[in-house]
Amino acid sequence: MKNNWWKESVVYQIYPQSFMDSNGDGIGDFNGIIRKLDYLQNLGVDVLWICPMYASPLVDNGYDISDYYKVNPIFGTNEDMEHLIEEAQKRNIKIILDLVVNHCSDQHEWFQKAMKDPNCEEASYFYFRTTENDKEPNNWRSNFGGSVWSRLPDGRWYYHTFAKEQPDLNWYCPELRDKIYEMINWWLEKGVAGFRIDAIINIQKDTTFPDYPADGPDGLCSADTVVSRASGIGEILEDLKVHTFQKYDVFTVGEVFNMKEEELQEFIGEHGHFSTMFDFSQHLLTAGEHGWYEQRPFCFEAWRDALFTAQEKAASVGFLSNIIENHDEPRGASTFLPGYAQNDDGVKMLATASLLLRGVPFIYQGQEIGMRNFKARSIEEFDDLNTKDQYELALRMGCTEQEALTCCNRMSRDNARRPMQWNAEDNAGFTTGTPWLKVNPDYTKINVQVQESDPDSVLNYYRKLTALRKDPRYVQTFTYGRFVPVRERIPEQ
Ligand code: GLC
Ligand code: CA
């Protein structure tokens, strides 16, 4: 397989709200990231993925973008952002952004115009439908609960795969595509090295909007069904690539759930739509079919098998991006380890598996010190809209408040979104003010500073792993070598 810079890279994911606050307002920012660039360089990081830092009303914490060209002032200015790109470059660190183009915010000027005038060009950037009766156009379920359809005061329904404040963009509209391509190229010209591409599989749907068989007591069917019944994603993704990424030497990683198996080559093969995509196979093992209330207990053998299978499938095709955690998942140390192994040794084992696998390793902020889940005592302690929705769903499905809370504590996206633990001082050294989301009280024991001075710490182990992976003597093997499972499952008789 061809050698590419990104295949030999280690990526670090930053959730900007929670990484480092430089001005005491309790929210992480660009200057905070700049302060920590030496730390990241020291960890052996080549690429930073920064979660959405665009203008946004933050209904879904930045995944609801109201202006793709402006950064959110809570993080600083566009100049600060450019300064960050430059400072990172000085340390040979590239920056990739989150590309959120399945939907935008209902506050985006396109949607605002479309709401006012059903006949304007912007109205064709979204999916609007009217119905004869007062019912939604069909029975599809949004990923954050309820129907995918919400209604405007003038009676039109509009479509949203996620929250009602995140209207889906119509990728079957050529003018919309042009606007998106223009924006992507604008950022590429600014020197960003690529994108993590959000919820991209959801852009395809059957726009005649038929009903599908219900899969839950609400009479609705899931977004997974919507995706699996649709076809033609390849044409759209190729068009996207040709007009943008292909013109630059960039790295793209798709957030792709439920792709059709035979599409792997088309997605991440040598001439694929993306450089790589995330391997979520281990994360899907604990997800409940209809919600967190149905989550399944973790089984270590199933984890190993999922990992082996994913590796084997990708081996002759392309490269996966390997993750233990991200901003949507609970902490790996709390999820993927049996109770007896939730200690430094267990965490190091996960790190070894993830960083030395074939594929592009991603480290999520705090993973490198073994940060753990946060134990909330009430639903009030969560910020994430998805968590609140899952809590309500669990109650509706008959869980007690305590059971619903236990599900959220295990699965909540806020587990990974709590502030980074830098030291044992107030608020873990993340802010001098009041953090936007409460710090995990275990910061007095788990933090960067204590681990710096301990040669056997998880942090120093991560440093050794990245150094080993990139050591000129081994880099070819770890990057382009073959994955051979040693201890395989014994087939059932
Ligand atoms: C992706 C993001 C998630 C977000 C959703 C909607 O799954 O990772 O955080 O809520 O898309 O944009
Ligand atoms: Ca700040």
Short mmCIF file of C-alpha atoms and ligand atoms in Angstrom, two decimals:
data_model
loop_
_atom_site.label_atom_id
_atom_site.label_comp_id
_atom_site.label_asym_id
_atom_site.label_seq_id
_atom_site.Cartn_x
_atom_site.Cartn_y
_atom_site.Cartn_z
CA MET A 1 0.00 0.00 0.00
CA LYS A 2 1.05 3.52 -0.80
CA ASN A 3 2.92 5.49 1.83
CA ASN A 4 1.13 8.63 3.00
CA TRP A 5 2.02 11.08 5.77
CA TRP A 6 -1.21 10.43 7.60
CA LYS A 7 -0.72 6.68 7.76
CA GLU A 8 2.27 7.24 10.01
CA SER A 9 0.55 9.81 12.22
CA VAL A 10 -0.78 9.74 15.75
CA VAL A 11 -3.90 11.87 16.14
CA TYR A 12 -5.13 13.58 19.31
CA GLN A 13 -8.72 14.71 19.68
CA ILE A 14 -9.48 17.97 21.44
CA TYR A 15 -12.88 18.89 22.80
CA PRO A 16 -12.22 22.62 22.92
CA GLN A 17 -14.75 23.49 25.67
CA SER A 18 -12.95 21.19 28.08
CA PHE A 19 -9.27 21.16 27.19
CA MET A 20 -7.72 24.31 28.68
CA ASP A 21 -9.21 27.64 29.67
CA SER A 22 -6.81 30.58 29.32
CA ASN A 23 -9.02 33.48 30.47
CA GLY A 24 -10.92 32.18 33.48
CA ASP A 25 -14.41 32.12 31.96
CA GLY A 26 -14.68 28.39 32.62
CA ILE A 27 -14.61 27.39 28.95
CA GLY A 28 -11.59 26.04 27.11
CA ASP A 29 -10.25 28.16 24.24
CA PHE A 30 -7.67 28.47 21.44
CA ASN A 31 -5.10 30.18 23.63
CA GLY A 32 -5.49 27.36 26.11
CA ILE A 33 -4.71 24.84 23.37
CA ILE A 34 -1.68 26.90 22.30
CA ARG A 35 -0.36 26.75 25.88
CA LYS A 36 -0.51 22.98 25.77
CA LEU A 37 1.09 22.42 22.36
CA ASP A 38 4.44 21.52 23.90
CA TYR A 39 2.70 18.93 26.04
CA LEU A 40 1.08 17.47 22.91
CA GLN A 41 4.33 17.47 21.00
CA ASN A 42 5.92 15.66 23.89
CA LEU A 43 3.22 13.04 23.79
CA GLY A 44 4.21 12.26 20.20
CA VAL A 45 1.14 13.74 18.55
CA ASP A 46 1.29 14.64 14.84
CA VAL A 47 -2.27 15.74 14.17
CA LEU A 48 -4.90 17.47 16.29
CA TRP A 49 -8.57 17.01 15.57
CA ILE A 50 -10.48 19.89 17.05
CA CYS A 51 -14.19 19.30 17.66
CA PRO A 52 -16.48 22.01 16.26
CA MET A 53 -15.22 25.46 17.11
CA TYR A 54 -17.53 27.31 14.71
CA ALA A 55 -20.20 29.86 15.57
CA SER A 56 -23.04 27.97 17.19
CA PRO A 57 -25.89 28.37 19.68
CA LEU A 58 -24.45 25.17 21.27
CA VAL A 59 -27.68 23.21 21.42
CA ASP A 60 -25.61 20.15 20.51
CA ASN A 61 -22.38 21.68 21.78
CA GLY A 62 -21.16 23.04 18.47
CA TYR A 63 -22.50 20.32 16.18
CA ASP A 64 -25.17 22.88 15.31
CA ILE A 65 -23.27 25.41 13.23
CA SER A 66 -24.72 28.86 12.56
CA ASP A 67 -21.75 30.18 10.57
CA TYR A 68 -19.15 27.92 8.99
CA TYR A 69 -16.70 30.76 8.42
CA LYS A 70 -16.63 32.21 11.93
CA VAL A 71 -15.29 30.68 15.08
CA ASN A 72 -17.37 30.74 18.23
CA PRO A 73 -16.26 33.79 20.28
CA ILE A 74 -16.19 31.63 23.43
CA PHE A 75 -13.02 30.08 21.99
CA GLY A 76 -11.42 33.31 20.77
CA THR A 77 -11.25 35.00 17.37
CA ASN A 78 -10.54 33.74 13.87
CA GLU A 79 -7.06 35.27 14.30
CA ASP A 80 -6.50 33.22 17.45
CA MET A 81 -7.48 30.14 15.48
CA GLU A 82 -5.00 31.00 12.72
CA HIS A 83 -2.38 31.64 15.36
CA LEU A 84 -3.07 28.16 16.72
CA ILE A 85 -2.58 26.64 13.26
CA GLU A 86 0.77 28.47 12.94
CA GLU A 87 1.99 27.57 16.42
CA ALA A 88 1.07 23.96 15.82
CA GLN A 89 2.92 23.98 12.51
CA LYS A 90 6.08 25.17 14.30
CA ARG A 91 5.91 21.93 16.28
CA ASN A 92 5.17 19.80 13.22
CA ILE A 93 1.60 19.33 14.34
CA LYS A 94 -1.16 19.51 11.77
CA ILE A 95 -4.73 20.50 12.52
CA ILE A 96 -7.87 18.89 11.22
CA LEU A 97 -11.36 20.27 11.78
CA ASP A 98 -14.73 18.74 12.29
CA LEU A 99 -16.81 18.94 9.13
CA VAL A 100 -20.47 18.99 10.09
CA VAL A 101 -22.46 19.11 6.89
CA ASN A 102 -25.31 16.66 7.32
CA HIS A 103 -27.07 19.53 9.04
CA CYS A 104 -26.53 23.06 10.26
CA SER A 105 -28.13 25.08 13.05
CA ASP A 106 -31.65 26.45 12.73
CA GLN A 107 -29.95 29.78 13.46
CA HIS A 108 -27.87 29.58 10.28
CA GLU A 109 -28.84 32.35 7.87
CA TRP A 110 -29.83 29.78 5.23
CA PHE A 111 -32.47 28.29 7.51
CA GLN A 112 -33.57 31.68 8.73
CA LYS A 113 -34.19 32.78 5.13
CA ALA A 114 -35.84 29.50 4.24
CA MET A 115 -38.24 29.86 7.18
CA LYS A 116 -39.31 33.31 6.04
CA ASP A 117 -39.64 32.58 2.33
CA PRO A 118 -40.62 29.12 1.03
CA ASN A 119 -39.62 30.16 -2.49
CA CYS A 120 -36.11 31.46 -1.88
CA GLU A 121 -33.04 29.53 -3.05
CA GLU A 122 -32.12 28.64 0.54
CA ALA A 123 -35.43 26.80 0.97
CA SER A 124 -34.09 24.18 -1.44
CA TYR A 125 -31.08 23.61 0.85
CA PHE A 126 -33.34 21.80 3.33
CA TYR A 127 -36.14 19.24 3.29
CA PHE A 128 -39.51 20.91 3.65
CA ARG A 129 -42.78 19.04 3.19
CA THR A 130 -46.43 19.82 3.71
CA THR A 131 -49.10 17.27 4.52
CA GLU A 132 -52.85 17.23 4.01
CA ASN A 133 -53.63 16.02 7.49
CA ASP A 134 -51.84 17.31 10.54
CA LYS A 135 -49.48 14.39 10.61
CA GLU A 136 -45.74 14.20 10.06
CA PRO A 137 -44.78 13.27 6.47
CA ASN A 138 -43.53 9.83 7.59
CA ASN A 139 -42.56 7.64 10.53
CA TRP A 140 -38.81 8.06 10.81
CA ARG A 141 -37.19 8.56 14.22
CA SER A 142 -34.61 11.21 14.94
CA ASN A 143 -31.34 10.12 16.56
CA PHE A 144 -32.13 12.30 19.57
CA GLY A 145 -35.67 10.95 20.02
CA GLY A 146 -39.09 11.68 18.53
CA SER A 147 -39.90 12.26 14.87
CA VAL A 148 -37.37 13.55 12.34
CA TRP A 149 -40.01 16.14 11.41
CA SER A 150 -40.72 19.41 13.19
CA ARG A 151 -43.24 21.98 12.14
CA LEU A 152 -42.88 25.65 11.33
CA PRO A 153 -45.62 28.12 12.26
CA ASP A 154 -46.64 28.30 8.57
CA GLY A 155 -47.45 24.58 8.62
CA ARG A 156 -44.38 23.29 6.71
CA TRP A 157 -42.52 20.35 8.18
CA TYR A 158 -38.73 20.24 8.06
CA TYR A 159 -36.45 17.25 8.45
CA HIS A 160 -33.76 16.69 11.11
CA THR A 161 -31.79 13.49 11.76
CA PHE A 162 -30.69 14.91 15.11
CA ALA A 163 -32.24 17.64 17.31
CA LYS A 164 -34.95 19.91 15.93
CA GLU A 165 -32.43 22.76 16.06
CA GLN A 166 -30.27 20.82 13.53
CA PRO A 167 -32.15 20.84 10.20
CA ASP A 168 -30.68 18.43 7.63
CA LEU A 169 -29.05 19.89 4.54
CA ASN A 170 -30.31 18.69 1.18
CA TRP A 171 -27.36 17.09 -0.59
CA TYR A 172 -29.48 16.46 -3.66
CA CYS A 173 -29.47 20.21 -4.28
CA PRO A 174 -26.51 21.25 -6.50
CA GLU A 175 -26.45 24.83 -5.18
CA LEU A 176 -26.13 23.57 -1.62
CA ARG A 177 -23.22 21.32 -2.58
CA ASP A 178 -21.43 24.26 -4.18
CA LYS A 179 -21.80 26.35 -1.02
CA ILE A 180 -20.39 23.54 1.08
CA TYR A 181 -17.45 22.90 -1.27
CA GLU A 182 -16.60 26.59 -1.27
CA MET A 183 -16.51 26.61 2.53
CA ILE A 184 -14.36 23.47 2.73
CA ASN A 185 -11.84 24.87 0.28
CA TRP A 186 -11.74 28.14 2.21
CA TRP A 187 -10.60 26.28 5.34
CA LEU A 188 -8.14 24.16 3.35
CA GLU A 189 -6.61 27.34 2.00
CA LYS A 190 -6.13 28.49 5.61
CA GLY A 191 -3.84 25.55 6.13
CA VAL A 192 -5.96 22.95 7.85
CA ALA A 193 -4.75 19.45 7.01
CA GLY A 194 -8.08 17.74 6.67
CA PHE A 195 -11.34 16.89 8.34
CA ARG A 196 -13.13 14.48 10.56
CA ILE A 197 -16.44 14.17 8.77
CA ASP A 198 -19.48 14.11 11.00
CA ALA A 199 -22.52 11.87 10.54
CA ILE A 200 -21.80 11.72 6.83
CA ILE A 201 -23.73 8.55 6.09
CA ASN A 202 -26.94 10.31 7.09
CA ILE A 203 -26.88 12.62 4.08
CA GLN A 204 -28.41 9.87 1.96
CA LYS A 205 -32.10 9.14 2.26
CA ASP A 206 -35.03 8.24 0.08
CA THR A 207 -36.46 11.70 -0.46
CA THR A 208 -39.88 10.35 -1.36
CA PHE A 209 -39.94 9.73 2.41
CA PRO A 210 -41.86 6.44 2.55
CA ASP A 211 -42.94 4.87 5.84
CA TYR A 212 -40.82 1.93 6.99
CA PRO A 213 -41.84 -0.84 9.39
CA ALA A 214 -41.82 0.42 12.97
CA ASP A 215 -39.09 -0.96 15.23
CA GLY A 216 -40.29 0.36 18.58
CA PRO A 217 -43.40 1.04 20.60
CA ASP A 218 -43.45 4.65 19.33
CA GLY A 219 -44.40 3.40 15.85
CA LEU A 220 -41.24 4.93 14.36
CA CYS A 221 -38.23 3.42 12.61
CA SER A 222 -34.60 4.26 13.29
CA ALA A 223 -32.11 6.31 11.33
CA ASP A 224 -30.21 3.05 10.73
CA THR A 225 -33.10 1.78 8.65
CA VAL A 226 -33.26 5.07 6.79
CA VAL A 227 -29.60 4.70 5.85
CA SER A 228 -29.77 1.02 4.99
CA ARG A 229 -32.76 1.49 2.68
CA ALA A 230 -31.13 4.32 0.74
CA SER A 231 -28.53 4.04 -1.97
CA GLY A 232 -26.35 6.34 -4.02
CA ILE A 233 -24.10 7.70 -1.27
CA GLY A 234 -21.05 6.89 -3.39
CA GLU A 235 -21.90 9.42 -6.05
CA ILE A 236 -22.31 12.22 -3.50
CA LEU A 237 -19.13 11.38 -1.59
CA GLU A 238 -17.09 11.17 -4.78
CA ASP A 239 -18.41 14.55 -5.90
CA LEU A 240 -17.45 15.97 -2.50
CA LYS A 241 -13.95 14.52 -2.70
CA VAL A 242 -13.26 15.60 -6.27
CA HIS A 243 -14.28 19.20 -5.59
CA THR A 244 -12.38 19.55 -2.33
CA PHE A 245 -10.06 17.07 -0.59
CA GLN A 246 -8.54 15.62 -3.72
CA LYS A 247 -7.08 18.97 -4.67
CA TYR A 248 -5.03 19.06 -1.48
CA ASP A 249 -2.85 16.52 0.28
CA VAL A 250 -5.24 16.11 3.14
CA PHE A 251 -6.42 13.53 5.60
CA THR A 252 -10.09 12.71 5.98
CA VAL A 253 -11.72 10.41 8.47
CA GLY A 254 -15.37 9.55 8.16
CA GLU A 255 -17.76 9.02 11.03
CA VAL A 256 -19.58 6.19 9.35
CA PHE A 257 -22.02 3.93 11.13
CA ASN A 258 -23.88 1.18 9.33
CA MET A 259 -22.18 1.32 5.98
CA LYS A 260 -23.02 -1.61 3.74
CA GLU A 261 -20.25 -4.18 4.11
CA GLU A 262 -19.41 -4.36 0.44
CA GLU A 263 -18.79 -0.60 0.44
CA LEU A 264 -15.59 -0.75 2.49
CA GLN A 265 -13.36 -0.68 -0.60
CA GLU A 266 -15.28 2.23 -2.04
CA PHE A 267 -15.01 4.15 1.22
CA ILE A 268 -11.40 3.60 2.29
CA GLY A 269 -9.70 1.74 -0.54
CA GLU A 270 -6.70 3.30 -2.28
CA HIS A 271 -9.02 5.63 -4.21
CA GLY A 272 -11.73 5.73 -1.56
CA HIS A 273 -14.01 8.59 -0.65
CA PHE A 274 -12.03 9.09 2.57
CA SER A 275 -8.50 8.42 3.75
CA THR A 276 -9.90 6.33 6.56
CA MET A 277 -12.91 5.89 8.81
CA PHE A 278 -13.41 5.07 12.47
CA ASP A 279 -13.68 1.52 13.68
CA PHE A 280 -16.70 1.65 16.01
CA SER A 281 -17.15 -2.10 16.16
CA GLN A 282 -16.07 -2.32 19.82
CA HIS A 283 -18.31 0.56 20.84
CA LEU A 284 -21.36 -0.96 19.23
CA LEU A 285 -21.05 -3.97 21.53
CA THR A 286 -22.41 -2.14 24.57
CA ALA A 287 -25.02 0.00 22.80
CA GLY A 288 -28.63 -0.98 23.44
CA GLU A 289 -30.85 -1.63 20.48
CA HIS A 290 -33.46 1.00 21.33
CA GLY A 291 -31.59 3.11 23.84
CA TRP A 292 -29.23 3.21 26.78
CA TYR A 293 -31.81 1.50 28.99
CA GLU A 294 -31.11 -1.64 26.95
CA GLN A 295 -27.31 -1.39 27.02
CA ARG A 296 -25.53 -4.72 27.13
CA PRO A 297 -22.92 -5.76 29.67
CA PHE A 298 -19.38 -5.64 28.37
CA CYS A 299 -17.82 -8.94 27.38
CA PHE A 300 -14.07 -8.99 26.94
CA GLU A 301 -14.03 -11.87 24.44
CA ALA A 302 -16.60 -10.10 22.29
CA TRP A 303 -14.40 -7.00 22.39
CA ARG A 304 -11.38 -8.97 21.19
CA ASP A 305 -13.37 -10.68 18.44
CA ALA A 306 -14.80 -7.38 17.22
CA LEU A 307 -11.34 -5.90 17.07
CA PHE A 308 -9.88 -8.90 15.21
CA THR A 309 -12.73 -8.98 12.73
CA ALA A 310 -12.44 -5.29 11.94
CA GLN A 311 -8.69 -5.60 11.45
CA GLU A 312 -9.02 -8.58 9.16
CA LYS A 313 -11.69 -6.96 7.01
CA ALA A 314 -9.64 -3.81 6.53
CA ALA A 315 -6.29 -5.57 6.00
CA SER A 316 -6.36 -5.84 2.23
CA VAL A 317 -8.55 -2.80 1.68
CA GLY A 318 -7.24 0.22 3.57
CA PHE A 319 -6.73 1.82 6.96
CA LEU A 320 -9.16 2.21 9.83
CA SER A 321 -8.87 4.84 12.52
CA ASN A 322 -8.64 3.17 15.90
CA ILE A 323 -10.24 4.78 18.91
CA ILE A 324 -10.85 3.84 22.51
CA GLU A 325 -12.95 6.89 23.30
CA ASN A 326 -14.25 10.10 21.80
CA HIS A 327 -16.58 12.94 22.77
CA ASP A 328 -19.63 10.70 22.20
CA GLU A 329 -18.45 7.70 24.18
CA PRO A 330 -17.87 7.04 27.85
CA ARG A 331 -14.30 6.65 29.09
CA GLY A 332 -12.62 3.48 27.84
CA ALA A 333 -11.04 2.71 31.20
CA SER A 334 -14.53 2.51 32.73
CA THR A 335 -16.15 0.70 29.81
CA PHE A 336 -13.77 -1.78 28.24
CA LEU A 337 -12.17 -3.21 31.36
CA PRO A 338 -13.63 -5.68 33.81
CA GLY A 339 -13.78 -4.26 37.37
CA TYR A 340 -10.64 -6.07 38.54
CA ALA A 341 -8.60 -4.56 35.69
CA GLN A 342 -9.70 -0.94 36.07
CA ASN A 343 -6.22 0.07 37.14
CA ASP A 344 -3.02 1.32 35.49
CA ASP A 345 -2.17 -2.10 34.08
CA GLY A 346 -5.60 -2.47 32.48
CA VAL A 347 -5.45 1.02 31.02
CA LYS A 348 -1.99 0.34 29.60
CA MET A 349 -3.23 -2.87 28.01
CA LEU A 350 -5.98 -0.93 26.20
CA ALA A 351 -3.44 1.66 25.13
CA THR A 352 -1.10 -1.00 23.75
CA ALA A 353 -3.86 -2.66 21.77
CA SER A 354 -5.16 0.60 20.34
CA LEU A 355 -1.87 2.32 19.53
CA LEU A 356 -0.09 -0.62 18.01
CA LEU A 357 -2.92 -1.90 15.85
CA ARG A 358 -2.74 -1.45 12.14
CA GLY A 359 -4.52 1.81 11.35
CA VAL A 360 -4.38 5.41 12.49
CA PRO A 361 -4.38 5.72 16.29
CA PHE A 362 -6.52 8.44 17.84
CA ILE A 363 -6.07 9.50 21.46
CA TYR A 364 -8.96 11.38 23.03
CA GLN A 365 -7.99 14.09 25.52
CA GLY A 366 -7.52 12.62 28.99
CA GLN A 367 -7.28 9.06 27.69
CA GLU A 368 -3.50 9.36 27.98
CA ILE A 369 -3.81 9.72 31.76
CA GLY A 370 -6.56 7.12 32.10
CA MET A 371 -9.42 9.48 32.94
CA ARG A 372 -12.57 7.72 34.19
CA ASN A 373 -16.32 8.16 33.99
CA PHE A 374 -17.96 10.72 36.27
CA LYS A 375 -20.57 9.54 38.73
CA ALA A 376 -23.49 11.97 38.67
CA ARG A 377 -25.93 11.86 41.57
CA SER A 378 -28.79 13.42 39.67
CA ILE A 379 -29.75 14.12 36.06
CA GLU A 380 -29.19 17.83 36.79
CA GLU A 381 -25.45 17.21 36.70
CA PHE A 382 -25.53 16.52 32.95
CA ASP A 383 -25.36 19.06 30.15
CA ASP A 384 -25.68 16.83 27.07
CA LEU A 385 -29.07 16.86 25.35
CA ASN A 386 -28.73 13.25 24.28
CA THR A 387 -28.23 12.18 27.90
CA LYS A 388 -31.37 14.01 29.00
CA ASP A 389 -33.30 12.41 26.18
CA GLN A 390 -32.02 8.93 27.06
CA TYR A 391 -32.91 9.50 30.72
CA GLU A 392 -36.51 10.37 29.81
CA LEU A 393 -36.68 7.40 27.47
CA ALA A 394 -35.45 5.05 30.20
CA LEU A 395 -38.15 6.35 32.57
CA ARG A 396 -40.82 5.91 29.89
CA MET A 397 -39.67 2.35 29.37
CA GLY A 398 -40.24 1.56 33.03
CA CYS A 399 -36.87 2.18 34.69
CA THR A 400 -36.78 3.76 38.15
CA GLU A 401 -35.01 7.12 38.46
CA GLN A 402 -32.03 5.35 39.97
CA GLU A 403 -31.84 2.84 37.12
CA ALA A 404 -32.16 5.59 34.52
CA LEU A 405 -29.38 7.50 36.22
CA THR A 406 -27.17 4.40 36.29
CA CYS A 407 -27.64 4.00 32.51
CA CYS A 408 -26.67 7.63 31.96
CA ASN A 409 -23.65 7.37 34.22
CA ARG A 410 -22.42 4.44 32.16
CA MET A 411 -23.18 5.77 28.71
CA SER A 412 -23.34 9.57 28.90
CA ARG A 413 -21.37 11.61 26.42
CA ASP A 414 -20.57 13.98 29.28
CA ASN A 415 -18.24 11.35 30.75
CA ALA A 416 -15.68 12.33 28.13
CA ARG A 417 -16.65 15.99 28.06
CA ARG A 418 -15.66 16.80 31.66
CA PRO A 419 -12.65 19.15 31.92
CA MET A 420 -9.16 17.83 31.30
CA GLN A 421 -7.31 17.06 34.52
CA TRP A 422 -4.01 18.93 34.46
CA ASN A 423 -3.03 19.00 38.14
CA ALA A 424 -4.34 18.65 41.69
CA GLU A 425 -5.10 22.34 42.12
CA ASP A 426 -8.61 23.87 42.03
CA ASN A 427 -10.67 22.64 39.08
CA ALA A 428 -7.82 20.34 38.07
CA GLY A 429 -5.90 23.33 36.72
CA PHE A 430 -8.36 23.57 33.83
CA THR A 431 -9.70 27.00 34.77
CA THR A 432 -9.33 29.69 37.41
CA GLY A 433 -13.06 30.35 37.10
CA THR A 434 -16.08 28.07 37.33
CA PRO A 435 -15.87 25.24 34.80
CA TRP A 436 -18.82 24.99 32.39
CA LEU A 437 -19.15 21.32 33.38
CA LYS A 438 -18.15 19.99 36.77
CA VAL A 439 -14.70 18.42 37.06
CA ASN A 440 -14.48 14.74 38.01
CA PRO A 441 -13.51 14.71 41.73
CA ASP A 442 -10.91 12.00 41.05
CA TYR A 443 -8.65 14.73 39.59
CA THR A 444 -6.64 14.88 42.80
CA LYS A 445 -5.34 11.39 41.96
CA ILE A 446 -5.62 11.27 38.18
CA ASN A 447 -3.91 14.25 36.58
CA VAL A 448 -1.08 15.14 34.22
CA GLN A 449 1.19 16.65 36.83
CA VAL A 450 1.42 13.60 39.12
CA GLN A 451 1.97 11.37 36.11
CA GLU A 452 4.75 13.54 34.72
CA SER A 453 6.99 12.65 37.63
CA ASP A 454 6.24 8.93 37.70
CA PRO A 455 8.19 6.97 35.07
CA ASP A 456 5.64 4.14 35.27
CA SER A 457 2.60 6.32 34.87
CA VAL A 458 -0.02 5.82 32.18
CA LEU A 459 1.05 9.10 30.59
CA ASN A 460 4.67 8.04 30.29
CA TYR A 461 3.54 4.71 28.94
CA TYR A 462 1.60 6.49 26.20
CA ARG A 463 4.74 8.46 25.38
CA LYS A 464 6.68 5.23 25.06
CA LEU A 465 4.03 3.76 22.79
CA THR A 466 3.96 6.69 20.39
CA ALA A 467 7.76 6.74 20.33
CA LEU A 468 7.91 3.01 19.64
CA ARG A 469 5.35 3.26 16.86
CA LYS A 470 7.30 6.01 15.17
CA ASP A 471 10.79 4.70 15.83
CA PRO A 472 12.50 4.57 12.41
CA ARG A 473 13.35 0.94 13.06
CA TYR A 474 9.72 -0.08 13.49
CA VAL A 475 7.60 2.50 11.78
CA GLN A 476 7.28 0.46 8.60
CA THR A 477 6.19 -2.59 10.53
CA PHE A 478 3.64 -0.85 12.72
CA THR A 479 2.24 1.16 9.84
CA TYR A 480 2.30 -1.11 6.83
CA GLY A 481 2.77 -4.49 8.46
CA ARG A 482 0.26 -7.29 8.62
CA PHE A 483 -2.06 -7.87 11.56
CA VAL A 484 -1.89 -11.47 12.74
CA PRO A 485 -4.18 -12.56 15.58
CA VAL A 486 -2.37 -14.80 18.03
CA ARG A 487 -4.90 -15.92 20.59
CA GLU A 488 -8.01 -16.52 18.60
CA ARG A 489 -11.37 -17.61 19.82
CA ILE A 490 -11.85 -21.34 19.87
CA PRO A 491 -14.62 -22.04 17.38
CA GLU A 492 -17.77 -23.47 18.93
CA GLN A 493 -18.26 -27.17 18.22
C1 GLC B 1 -21.90 13.12 15.52
C2 GLC B 1 -21.13 13.81 16.62
C3 GLC B 1 -22.05 14.07 17.78
C4 GLC B 1 -23.18 14.92 17.31
C5 GLC B 1 -23.88 14.32 16.09
C6 GLC B 1 -24.75 15.34 15.42
O1 GLC B 1 -22.30 11.85 15.87
O2 GLC B 1 -20.00 13.09 16.95
O3 GLC B 1 -21.39 14.64 18.86
O4 GLC B 1 -24.12 15.08 18.33
O5 GLC B 1 -22.97 13.90 15.11
O6 GLC B 1 -23.97 16.31 14.80
CA CA B 2 -11.97 30.59 28.07
#
